[in-house]
XYZ file of C-alpha atoms in Angstrom:
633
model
C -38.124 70.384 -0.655
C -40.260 70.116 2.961
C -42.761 69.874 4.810
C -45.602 72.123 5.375
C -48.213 72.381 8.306
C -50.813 74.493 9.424
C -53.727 75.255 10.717
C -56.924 78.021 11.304
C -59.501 78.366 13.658
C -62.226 79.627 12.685
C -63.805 82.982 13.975
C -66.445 81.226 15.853
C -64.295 78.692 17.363
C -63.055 78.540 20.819
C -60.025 76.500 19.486
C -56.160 78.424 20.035
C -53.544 76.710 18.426
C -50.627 75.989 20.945
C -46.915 75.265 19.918
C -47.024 71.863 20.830
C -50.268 71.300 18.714
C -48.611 72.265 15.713
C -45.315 71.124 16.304
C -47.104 67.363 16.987
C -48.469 67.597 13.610
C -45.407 69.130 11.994
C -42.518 67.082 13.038
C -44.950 63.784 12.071
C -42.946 64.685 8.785
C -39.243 64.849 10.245
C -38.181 62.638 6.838
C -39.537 65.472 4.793
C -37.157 68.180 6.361
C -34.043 66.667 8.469
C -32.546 69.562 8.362
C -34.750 72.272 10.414
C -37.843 73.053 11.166
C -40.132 76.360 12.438
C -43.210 77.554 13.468
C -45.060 80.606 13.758
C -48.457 81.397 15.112
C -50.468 84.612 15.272
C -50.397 86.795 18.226
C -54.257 85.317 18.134
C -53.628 82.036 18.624
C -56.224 81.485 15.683
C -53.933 80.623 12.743
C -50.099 78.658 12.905
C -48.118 77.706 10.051
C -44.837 75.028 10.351
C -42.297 73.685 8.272
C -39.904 71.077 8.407
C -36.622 72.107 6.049
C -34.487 69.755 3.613
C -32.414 72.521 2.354
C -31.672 72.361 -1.037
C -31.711 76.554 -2.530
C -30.008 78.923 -0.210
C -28.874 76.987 2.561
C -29.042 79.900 4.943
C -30.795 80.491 8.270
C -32.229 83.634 6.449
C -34.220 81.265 4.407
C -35.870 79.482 6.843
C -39.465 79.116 7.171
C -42.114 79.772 7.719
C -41.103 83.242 6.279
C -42.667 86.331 6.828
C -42.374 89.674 4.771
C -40.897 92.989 6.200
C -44.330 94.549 6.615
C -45.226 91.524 8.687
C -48.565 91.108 6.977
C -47.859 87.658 5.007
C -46.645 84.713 6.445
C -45.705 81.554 4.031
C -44.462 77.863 4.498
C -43.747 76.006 0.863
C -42.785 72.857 -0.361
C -41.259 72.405 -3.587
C -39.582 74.535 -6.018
C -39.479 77.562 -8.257
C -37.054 76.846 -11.249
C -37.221 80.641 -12.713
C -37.135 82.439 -8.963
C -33.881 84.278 -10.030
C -35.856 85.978 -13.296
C -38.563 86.676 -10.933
C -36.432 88.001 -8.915
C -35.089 90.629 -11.174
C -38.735 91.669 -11.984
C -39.618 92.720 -8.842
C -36.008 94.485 -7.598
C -36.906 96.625 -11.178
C -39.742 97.468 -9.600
C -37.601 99.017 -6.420
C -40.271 98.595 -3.131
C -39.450 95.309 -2.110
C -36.549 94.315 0.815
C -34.822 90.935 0.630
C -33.586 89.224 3.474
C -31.778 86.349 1.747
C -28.857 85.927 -0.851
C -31.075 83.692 -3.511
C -34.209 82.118 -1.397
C -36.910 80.901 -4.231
C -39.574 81.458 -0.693
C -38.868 84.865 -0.549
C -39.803 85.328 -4.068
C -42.644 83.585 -3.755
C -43.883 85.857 -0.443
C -42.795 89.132 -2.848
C -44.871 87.746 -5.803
C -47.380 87.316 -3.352
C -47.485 91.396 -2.555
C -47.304 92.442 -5.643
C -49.471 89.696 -8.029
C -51.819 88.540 -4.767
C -52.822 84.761 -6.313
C -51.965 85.389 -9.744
C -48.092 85.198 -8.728
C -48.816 81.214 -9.394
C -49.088 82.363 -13.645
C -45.325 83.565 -13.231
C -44.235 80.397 -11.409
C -42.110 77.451 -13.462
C -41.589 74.547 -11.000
C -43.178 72.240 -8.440
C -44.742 73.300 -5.578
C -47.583 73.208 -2.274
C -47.551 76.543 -0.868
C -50.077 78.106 2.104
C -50.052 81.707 2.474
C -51.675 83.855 5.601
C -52.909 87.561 4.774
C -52.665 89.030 8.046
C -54.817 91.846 6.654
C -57.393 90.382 5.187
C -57.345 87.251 7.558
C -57.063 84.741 4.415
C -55.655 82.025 3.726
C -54.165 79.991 0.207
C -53.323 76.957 -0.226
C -51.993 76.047 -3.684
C -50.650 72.880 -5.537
C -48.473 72.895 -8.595
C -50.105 72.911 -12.253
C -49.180 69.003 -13.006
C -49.643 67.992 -9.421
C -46.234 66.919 -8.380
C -46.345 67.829 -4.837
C -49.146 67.305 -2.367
C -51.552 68.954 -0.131
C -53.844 68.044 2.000
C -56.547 69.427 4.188
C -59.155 68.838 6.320
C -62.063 70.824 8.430
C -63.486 69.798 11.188
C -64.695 71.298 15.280
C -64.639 75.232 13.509
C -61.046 74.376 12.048
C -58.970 73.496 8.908
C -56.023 71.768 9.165
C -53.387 71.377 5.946
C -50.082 69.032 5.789
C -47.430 67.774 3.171
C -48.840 64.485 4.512
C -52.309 63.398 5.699
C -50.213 61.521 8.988
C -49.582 64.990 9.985
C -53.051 66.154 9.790
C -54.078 62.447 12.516
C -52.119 64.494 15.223
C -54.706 66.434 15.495
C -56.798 64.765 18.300
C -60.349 65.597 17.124
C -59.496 64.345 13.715
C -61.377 61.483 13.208
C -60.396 58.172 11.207
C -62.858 56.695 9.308
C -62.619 55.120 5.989
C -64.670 57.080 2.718
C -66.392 54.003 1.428
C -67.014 55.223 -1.438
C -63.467 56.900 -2.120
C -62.530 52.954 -1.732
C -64.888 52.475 -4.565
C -62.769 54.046 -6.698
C -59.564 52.945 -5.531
C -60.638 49.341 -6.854
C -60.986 50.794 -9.893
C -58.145 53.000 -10.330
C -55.008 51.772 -7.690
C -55.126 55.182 -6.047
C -57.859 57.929 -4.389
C -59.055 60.749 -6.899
C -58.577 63.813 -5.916
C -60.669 65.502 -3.835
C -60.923 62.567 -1.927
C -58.956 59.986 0.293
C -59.248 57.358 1.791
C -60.088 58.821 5.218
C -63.326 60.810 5.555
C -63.357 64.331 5.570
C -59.636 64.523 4.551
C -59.427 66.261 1.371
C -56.402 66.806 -1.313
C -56.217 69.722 -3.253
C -56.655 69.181 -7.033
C -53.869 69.992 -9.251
C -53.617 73.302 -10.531
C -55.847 74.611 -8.226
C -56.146 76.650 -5.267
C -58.248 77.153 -2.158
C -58.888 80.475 -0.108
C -59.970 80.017 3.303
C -61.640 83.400 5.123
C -61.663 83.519 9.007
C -65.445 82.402 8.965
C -64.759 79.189 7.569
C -65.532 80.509 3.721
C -63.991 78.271 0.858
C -63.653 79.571 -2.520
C -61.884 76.824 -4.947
C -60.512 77.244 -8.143
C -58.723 75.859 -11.422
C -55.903 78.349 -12.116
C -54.658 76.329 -15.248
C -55.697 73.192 -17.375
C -53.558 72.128 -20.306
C -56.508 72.683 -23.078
C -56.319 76.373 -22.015
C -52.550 76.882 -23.497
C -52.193 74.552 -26.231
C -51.701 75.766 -29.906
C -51.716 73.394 -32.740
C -48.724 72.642 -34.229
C -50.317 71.094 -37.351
C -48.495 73.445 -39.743
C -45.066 72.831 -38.648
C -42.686 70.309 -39.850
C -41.886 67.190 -38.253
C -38.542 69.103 -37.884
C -39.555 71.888 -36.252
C -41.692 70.385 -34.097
C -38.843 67.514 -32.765
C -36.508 70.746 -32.250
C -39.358 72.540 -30.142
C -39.117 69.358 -28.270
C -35.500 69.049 -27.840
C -35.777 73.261 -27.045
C -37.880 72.345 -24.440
C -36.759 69.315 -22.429
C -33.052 71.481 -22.603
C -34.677 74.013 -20.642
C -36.528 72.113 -18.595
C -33.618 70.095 -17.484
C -31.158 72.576 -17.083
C -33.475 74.223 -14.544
C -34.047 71.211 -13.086
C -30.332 71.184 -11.995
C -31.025 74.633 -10.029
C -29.597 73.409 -6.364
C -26.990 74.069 -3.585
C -26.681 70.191 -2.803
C -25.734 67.459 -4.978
C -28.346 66.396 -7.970
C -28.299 62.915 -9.657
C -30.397 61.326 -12.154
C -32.311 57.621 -11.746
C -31.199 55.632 -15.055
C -33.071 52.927 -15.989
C -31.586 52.572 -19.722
C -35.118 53.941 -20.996
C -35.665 56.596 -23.589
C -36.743 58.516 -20.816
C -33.990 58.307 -18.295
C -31.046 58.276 -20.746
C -32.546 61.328 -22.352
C -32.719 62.806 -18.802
C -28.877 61.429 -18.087
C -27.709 62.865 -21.317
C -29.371 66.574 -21.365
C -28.038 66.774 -17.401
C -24.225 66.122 -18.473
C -24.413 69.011 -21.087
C -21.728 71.577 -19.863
C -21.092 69.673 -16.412
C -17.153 69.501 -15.628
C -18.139 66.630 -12.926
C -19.283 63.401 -13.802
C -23.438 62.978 -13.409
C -24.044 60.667 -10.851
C -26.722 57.825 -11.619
C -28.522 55.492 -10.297
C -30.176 52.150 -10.625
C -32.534 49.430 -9.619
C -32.606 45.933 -11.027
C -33.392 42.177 -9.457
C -31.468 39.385 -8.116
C -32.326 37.578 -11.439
C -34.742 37.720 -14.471
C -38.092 37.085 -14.027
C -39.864 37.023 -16.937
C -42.323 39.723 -15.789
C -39.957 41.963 -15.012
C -36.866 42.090 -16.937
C -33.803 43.696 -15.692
C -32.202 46.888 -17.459
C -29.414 47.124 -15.891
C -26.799 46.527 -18.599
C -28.899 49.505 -20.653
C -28.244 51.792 -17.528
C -24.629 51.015 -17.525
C -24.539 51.214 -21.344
C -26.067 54.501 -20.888
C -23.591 55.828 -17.829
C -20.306 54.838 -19.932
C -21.561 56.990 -23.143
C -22.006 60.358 -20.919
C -19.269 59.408 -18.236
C -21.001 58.963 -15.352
C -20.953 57.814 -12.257
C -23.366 54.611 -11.919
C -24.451 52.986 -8.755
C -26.787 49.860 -9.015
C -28.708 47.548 -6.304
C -30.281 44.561 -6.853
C -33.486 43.533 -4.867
C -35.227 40.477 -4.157
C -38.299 39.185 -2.429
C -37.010 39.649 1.338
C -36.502 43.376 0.709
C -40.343 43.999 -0.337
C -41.472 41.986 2.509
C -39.131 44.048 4.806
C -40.261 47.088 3.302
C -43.929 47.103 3.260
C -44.357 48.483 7.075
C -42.116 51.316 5.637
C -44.116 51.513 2.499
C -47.909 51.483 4.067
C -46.551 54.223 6.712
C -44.806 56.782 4.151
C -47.873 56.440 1.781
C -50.655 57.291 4.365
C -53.252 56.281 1.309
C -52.666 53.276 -0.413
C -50.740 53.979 -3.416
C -51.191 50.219 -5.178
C -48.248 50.750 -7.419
C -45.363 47.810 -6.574
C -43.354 50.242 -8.798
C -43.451 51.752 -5.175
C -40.853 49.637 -3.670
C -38.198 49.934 -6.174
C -38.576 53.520 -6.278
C -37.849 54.008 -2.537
C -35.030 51.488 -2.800
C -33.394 53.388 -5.633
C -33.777 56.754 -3.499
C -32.440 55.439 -1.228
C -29.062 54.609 -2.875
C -28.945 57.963 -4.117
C -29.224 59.164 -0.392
C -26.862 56.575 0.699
C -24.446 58.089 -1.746
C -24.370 61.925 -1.349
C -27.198 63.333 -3.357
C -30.529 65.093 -1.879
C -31.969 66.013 -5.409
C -32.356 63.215 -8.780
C -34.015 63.938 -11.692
C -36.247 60.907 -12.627
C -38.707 60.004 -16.141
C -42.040 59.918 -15.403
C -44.571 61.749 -17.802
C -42.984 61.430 -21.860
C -44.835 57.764 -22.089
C -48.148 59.805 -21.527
C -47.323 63.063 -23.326
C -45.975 61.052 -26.189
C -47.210 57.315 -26.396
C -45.098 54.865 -25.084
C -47.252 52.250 -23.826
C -47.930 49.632 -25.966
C -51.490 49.429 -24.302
C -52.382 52.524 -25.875
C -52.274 51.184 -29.244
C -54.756 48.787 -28.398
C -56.688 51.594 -26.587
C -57.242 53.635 -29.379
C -57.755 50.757 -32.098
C -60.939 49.271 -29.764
C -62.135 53.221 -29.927
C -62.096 53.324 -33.383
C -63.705 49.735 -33.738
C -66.328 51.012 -31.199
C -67.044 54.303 -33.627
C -67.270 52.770 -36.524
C -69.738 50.165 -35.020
C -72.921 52.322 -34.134
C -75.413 49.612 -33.442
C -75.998 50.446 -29.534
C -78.247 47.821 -28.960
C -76.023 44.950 -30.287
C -73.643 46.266 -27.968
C -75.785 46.024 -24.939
C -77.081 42.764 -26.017
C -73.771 41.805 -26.143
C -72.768 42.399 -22.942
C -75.960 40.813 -21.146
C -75.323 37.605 -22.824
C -71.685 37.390 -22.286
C -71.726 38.633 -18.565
C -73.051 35.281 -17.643
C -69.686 33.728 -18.618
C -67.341 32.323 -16.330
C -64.558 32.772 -18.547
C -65.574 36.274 -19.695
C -67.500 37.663 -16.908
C -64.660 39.431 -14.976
C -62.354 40.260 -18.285
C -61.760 44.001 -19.289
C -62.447 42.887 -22.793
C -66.338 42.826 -21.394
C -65.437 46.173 -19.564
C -64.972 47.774 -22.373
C -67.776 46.892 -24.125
C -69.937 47.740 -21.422
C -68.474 51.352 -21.728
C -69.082 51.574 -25.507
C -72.243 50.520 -25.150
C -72.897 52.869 -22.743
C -71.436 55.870 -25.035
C -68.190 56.099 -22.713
C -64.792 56.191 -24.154
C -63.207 52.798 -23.488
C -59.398 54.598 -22.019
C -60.568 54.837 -18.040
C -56.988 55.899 -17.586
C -53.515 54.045 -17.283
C -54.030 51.963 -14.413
C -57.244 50.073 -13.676
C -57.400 47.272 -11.155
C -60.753 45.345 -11.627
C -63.004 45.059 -14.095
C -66.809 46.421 -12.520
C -68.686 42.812 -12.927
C -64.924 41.981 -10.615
C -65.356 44.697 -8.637
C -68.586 44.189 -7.536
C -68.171 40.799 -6.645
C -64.843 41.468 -3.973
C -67.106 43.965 -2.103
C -68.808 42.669 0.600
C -72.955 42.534 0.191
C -73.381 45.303 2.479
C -70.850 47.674 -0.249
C -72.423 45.590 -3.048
C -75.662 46.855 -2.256
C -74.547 50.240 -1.421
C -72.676 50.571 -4.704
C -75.467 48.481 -6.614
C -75.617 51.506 -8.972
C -72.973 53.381 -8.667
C -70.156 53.945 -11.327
C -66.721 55.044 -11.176
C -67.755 57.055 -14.039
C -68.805 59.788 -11.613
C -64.577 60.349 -11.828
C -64.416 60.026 -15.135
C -67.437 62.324 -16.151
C -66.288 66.053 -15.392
C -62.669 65.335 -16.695
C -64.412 63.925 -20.026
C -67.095 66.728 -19.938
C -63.977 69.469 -19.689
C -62.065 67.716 -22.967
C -65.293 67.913 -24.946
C -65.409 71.282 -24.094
C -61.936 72.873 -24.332
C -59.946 70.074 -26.955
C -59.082 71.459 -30.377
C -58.385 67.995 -30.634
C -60.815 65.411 -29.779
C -58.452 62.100 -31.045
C -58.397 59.273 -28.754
C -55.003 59.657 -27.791
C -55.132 63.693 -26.875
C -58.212 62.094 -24.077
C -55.954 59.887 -23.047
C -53.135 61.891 -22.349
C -55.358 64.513 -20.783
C -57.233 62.015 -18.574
C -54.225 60.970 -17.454
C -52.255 64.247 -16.541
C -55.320 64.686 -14.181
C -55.595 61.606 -12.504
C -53.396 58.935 -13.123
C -50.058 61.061 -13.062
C -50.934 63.260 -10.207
C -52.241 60.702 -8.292
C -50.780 57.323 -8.886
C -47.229 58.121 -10.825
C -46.177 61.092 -9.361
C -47.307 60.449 -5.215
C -45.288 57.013 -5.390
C -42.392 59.451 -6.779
C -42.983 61.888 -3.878
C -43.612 59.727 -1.099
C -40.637 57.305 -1.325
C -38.350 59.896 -2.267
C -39.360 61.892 0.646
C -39.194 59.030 2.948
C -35.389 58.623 2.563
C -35.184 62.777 2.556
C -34.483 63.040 -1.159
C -36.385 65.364 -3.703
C -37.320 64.189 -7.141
C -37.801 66.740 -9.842
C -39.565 65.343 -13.100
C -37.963 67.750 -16.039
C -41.091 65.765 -18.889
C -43.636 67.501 -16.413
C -42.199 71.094 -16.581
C -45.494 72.894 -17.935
C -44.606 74.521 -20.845
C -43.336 70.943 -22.274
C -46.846 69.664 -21.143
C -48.321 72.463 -23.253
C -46.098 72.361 -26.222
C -46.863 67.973 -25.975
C -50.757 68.669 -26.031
C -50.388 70.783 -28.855
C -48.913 68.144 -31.510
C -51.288 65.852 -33.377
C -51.734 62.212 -32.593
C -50.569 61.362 -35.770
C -47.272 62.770 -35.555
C -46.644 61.261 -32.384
C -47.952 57.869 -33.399
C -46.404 57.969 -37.505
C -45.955 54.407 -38.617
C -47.486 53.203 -35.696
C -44.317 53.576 -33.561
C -44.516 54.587 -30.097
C -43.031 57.741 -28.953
C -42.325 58.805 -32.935
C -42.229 62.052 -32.665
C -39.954 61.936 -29.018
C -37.715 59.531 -30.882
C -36.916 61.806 -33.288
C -36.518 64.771 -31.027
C -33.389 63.009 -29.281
C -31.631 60.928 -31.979
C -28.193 62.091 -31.708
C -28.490 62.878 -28.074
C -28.916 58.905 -27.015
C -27.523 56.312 -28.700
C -30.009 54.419 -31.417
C -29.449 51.015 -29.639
C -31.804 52.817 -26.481
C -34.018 54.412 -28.989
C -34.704 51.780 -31.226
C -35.079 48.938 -28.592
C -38.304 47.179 -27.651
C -39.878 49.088 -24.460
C -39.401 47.147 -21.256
C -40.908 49.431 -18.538
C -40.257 49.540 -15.199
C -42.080 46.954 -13.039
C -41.657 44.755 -10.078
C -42.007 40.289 -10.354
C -44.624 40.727 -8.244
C -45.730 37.119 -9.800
C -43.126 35.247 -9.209
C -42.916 36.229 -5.742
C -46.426 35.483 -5.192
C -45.581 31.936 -5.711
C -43.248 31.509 -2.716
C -43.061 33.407 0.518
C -44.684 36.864 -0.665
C -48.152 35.117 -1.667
C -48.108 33.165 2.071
C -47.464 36.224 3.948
C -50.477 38.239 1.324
C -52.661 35.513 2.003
C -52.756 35.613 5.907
C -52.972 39.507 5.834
C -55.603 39.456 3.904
C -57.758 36.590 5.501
C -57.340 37.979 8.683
C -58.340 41.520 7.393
C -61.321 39.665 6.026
C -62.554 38.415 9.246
C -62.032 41.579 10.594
C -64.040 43.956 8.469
C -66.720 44.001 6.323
C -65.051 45.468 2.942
C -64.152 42.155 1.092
C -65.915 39.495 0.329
C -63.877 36.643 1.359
C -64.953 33.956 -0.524
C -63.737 36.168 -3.440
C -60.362 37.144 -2.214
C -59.458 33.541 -1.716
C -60.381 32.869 -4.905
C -58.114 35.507 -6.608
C -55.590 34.062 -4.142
C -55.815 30.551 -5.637
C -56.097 31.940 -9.146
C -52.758 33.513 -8.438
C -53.781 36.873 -9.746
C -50.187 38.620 -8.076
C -51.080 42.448 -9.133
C -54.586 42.104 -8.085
C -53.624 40.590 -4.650
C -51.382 43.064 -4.004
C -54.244 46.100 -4.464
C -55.970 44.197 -1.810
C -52.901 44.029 0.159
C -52.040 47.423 0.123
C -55.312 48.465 1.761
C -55.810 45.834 4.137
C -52.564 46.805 5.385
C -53.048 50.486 5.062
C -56.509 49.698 7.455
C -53.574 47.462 10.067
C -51.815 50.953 10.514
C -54.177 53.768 10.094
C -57.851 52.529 10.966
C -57.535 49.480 13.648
């Protein structure tokens, strides 16, 4: 796990790319890679690559980067990791043309793949990764992100240049990069607590979509492309038994986990108590002589909007004999945090979940480990919210109700209602009477008639007829297309492995693990687990209306029944409570003052959701009024 850095200048550019240019932008990342760090740059001066190191496989000098092949005509930095290197590996020794440099460095497959496969080497990859190759030869450069999107990349082009980083503060080093905020990227973030990709938050800084890739040609030439989507590898599983297909399951997350524990460094496993977790916990202490290390966060008390797990995750830990390390957390530790927070996501990321997932790492860190396994992904590939039920019952309401014009009616008369005006109840009527699926993904902050009425006039006029629909639309367009399936829950899951997870779930996992120098590998997002999940019918993961069914089933026997059968708590932070006392003070005069200083908000508004006491909606305004303190002022 690292950081990667580069940049090109174009052909036509005047621009040379000096060591302390790239270095500047490199070691922005130091967290990412304590360990060492590199650089090379052409003989040019047009193209440099650089790489900060948190050596985890092969621990060698030898497998430093950025790495370049024996022929000297492809250079690579990376970031992430390749589960099945070593079977690579023995496919291209057989093939007897290719020299290796280090004992068992998952980079120098990658740069061999490279040679031999040119882009297509990404089909034969099974892990996480952001890698940026240079073709000396053909003067070309890749930049590729993972297939589920669990590791980052971002890029920008500007003054005959593109620049590319881990992290978007790496790419601000660069003096001529401008920071300005991409008003309507902040559209959307009001609607879904994150940036879609291929925006940000800053204009004319890009991130690369997942499962994509970019080529970039000396004259400033972009070719982009989808190397895999989901719908493209599933095969239904309707004429299998519910046994077979729980054992394909349990086949699966085996594998998945067991490569997961690939490493030269310590690997430990956050344990919440969940299905998710303990299934983790339990699969990673099959055939380990040590004890697993785990690791958990709770609160200084119960709230009742966040209730603590912790004697679940110690439950859990004393039936597989592990090692358990808990901290408890409390109001002063998110105020102390969020300067750390706002700075390590460089985009807001309006998840609280964010805070106890940095504290958590850093335990781990703080006790020995560089590498924990953690849950996210089974409640979307399997349906474990309880939301969802509700989700897919309004769909079916809205489909068997067909009267269009009702519906509109409907909403023009009750939009004039204070009590109703800003609910998502009206929301989602609006969207079924507009033919759109009601599921906008997992995490939605403000209801439009809401939205529109926290912008400030000059965004509400702007945005007067604009939708975040524009995000939804070319997801929705590619399910319609490609889905054997076209049940409620398959969209659901698929809108949300391409926005929601990638974007929201899986950035807060990489950017406060990252921050404390700690990588976090997510064994339900291996690919071919994601492919086998999109490839069972809704109703056998949803039989008897029980969440997660079919997931259930798989690992009876592997976790105790009291986990499995237990009501789902989830993992959240009392941001409520704490709005009441010192937290909602210190949100308050942030957020006035961020008011009077730009013309985003509408004030009036904002102090109304203050005095309303709406704590998760306070805090999405938070987290960019803060993220504008650090990045924009």
């Amino acid at each position: 796990m690292c950081g990667i850095v580069g940049a090109l200048s174009f052909n036509n550019s005047e621009f040379i790319i000096s060591k302390s240019y790239l270095t500047d932008m490199r070691d922005a990342m130091i967290h990412r890679g304590p360990d060492d760090a590199g650089e090379w740059i052409s003989s040019d001066n047009k193209v440099g690559l650089g790489h900060r190191r948190l050596s985890i496989i092969d621990l060698s000098k030898s497998a430093s980067q950025p790495m370049c092949n024996d022929k000297n005509n492809l250079c690579i930095v990376f970031n992430g990791e390749i589960y099945n290197h070593a079977e690579i590996k023995k496919e291209l020794i057989s093939k007897g043309k290719y020299k290796w440099k280090t004992d068992h460095s998952d980079t120098e497959v990658i740069l061999h793949a490279f040679e031999e496969w040119g882009i297509d080497c990404v089909d034969h990859f099974r892990g996480m990764f952001a890698i940026a190759v240079y073709d000396l030869t053909k003067r070309e450069l890749w930049l590729i992100r993972d297939r589920l999107g669990v590791k980052p990349i971002y890029y920008s082009i500007h003054n005959d240049r593109l620049t590319f980083a881990s992290e978007i503060k790496a790419i601000l080093k660069d003096p001529m990069q401008k920071r300005k905020i991409n008003e309507e990227a902040f559209f959307h973030y009001l609607s879904f607590l994150t940036t879609p990709a291929p925006q940000t938050l800053f204009d004319g800084i890009k991130k690369l979509s997942p499962g994509s890739w970019i080529k970039v040609s000396e004259n400033g030439e972009i070719k982009e492309h989808v190397y895999w989507d989901v719908l493209d590898y599933t095969v239904s599983k309707k004429n299998l038994s519910e046994e077979e297909i729980s054992n394909e399951i349990l086949q699966e997350l085996r594998t998945s986990v067991k490569l997961r524990k690939e490493s030269d460094v310590p690997v430990g496993v956050f344990l919440s108590g969940g299905i998710d977790s303990s299934t983790n916990a339990a699969l990673f202490s099959e055939g380990e002589s040590k004890n697993v290390k785990t690791f958990c966060i709770g609160y200084d008390k119960q709230y009742g909007t966040s209730l603590n797990e912790t004697e679940f995750a110690k439950f859990m830990a004393s039936e597989i004999g592990a090692d358990y390390h808990e901290r408890l957390l409390n109001v002063d530790d998110l105020i102390e945090f969020l300067p750390k927070m706002i700075k390590l996501q460089d985009e807001p990321i309006a998840d609280p979940v964010c805070m106890p997932l940095y504290y958590v790492a850093k335990l781990a860190k703080d006790n020995g480990v560089t590498v924990c396994q953690v849950g996210e992904g089974a409640d979307e590939l399997f349906c474990g919210y309880e939301g969802w039920k509700r989700s897919i019952n309004l769909q079916k309401l809205s489909d068997n109700f067909p009267f269009q014009g009702l519906k509109k009616f409907l909403v023009k008369t009750l939009s004039i209602l204070p009590c109703v005006k800003d609910s998502f109840q009206l929301e989602w009527l609006k969207r079924a009477s507009e033919s759109h699926p009601i599921f906008w993904g997992g995490a939605e902050a403000f209801s439009d008639i809401h939205k529109r009425r926290l912008l400030s006039p000059r965004l509400r006029k702007k945005f007067s007829k604009f939708s975040s629909w524009k995000v939804i639309e070319p997801i929705r367009s590619r399910f319609e297309k490609k889905s054997s399936e076209k049940s409620t829950l398959n969209w659901m899951t698929y809108l949300d492995l391409n926005l929601r997870l990638p974007e929201l779930l899986l950035m807060r996992v990489d950017k406060m693990s990252m921050g404390v120098s700690l990588e976090g590998r997510v064994p339900f997002l291996d690919h071919k687990l994601v492919e086998l999940a999109m490839s069972i019918t809704e109703d056998v993961k949803t039989k008897n209306k029980t969440l997660k069914y079919i997931l259930k089933k798989s690992v009876r026997g592997i976790i105790p029944d009291l986990l499995i059968d237990r009501k789902k708590q989830g993992f959240s932070v009392p941001i409520h409570e704490w709005f009441l006392g010192s937290f909602g003070d210190y949100a308050k005069k942030e957020l006035i003052e961020f008011c009077d200083n730009t013309d985003f908000l509408d004030k009036k508004e904002v102090i109304n959701l203050i005095k309303k006491e709406r704590g998760a909606q306070v805090w999405y305004l938070l987290n960019f009024a803060l993220w504008w303190k650090e990045y924009i002022k």
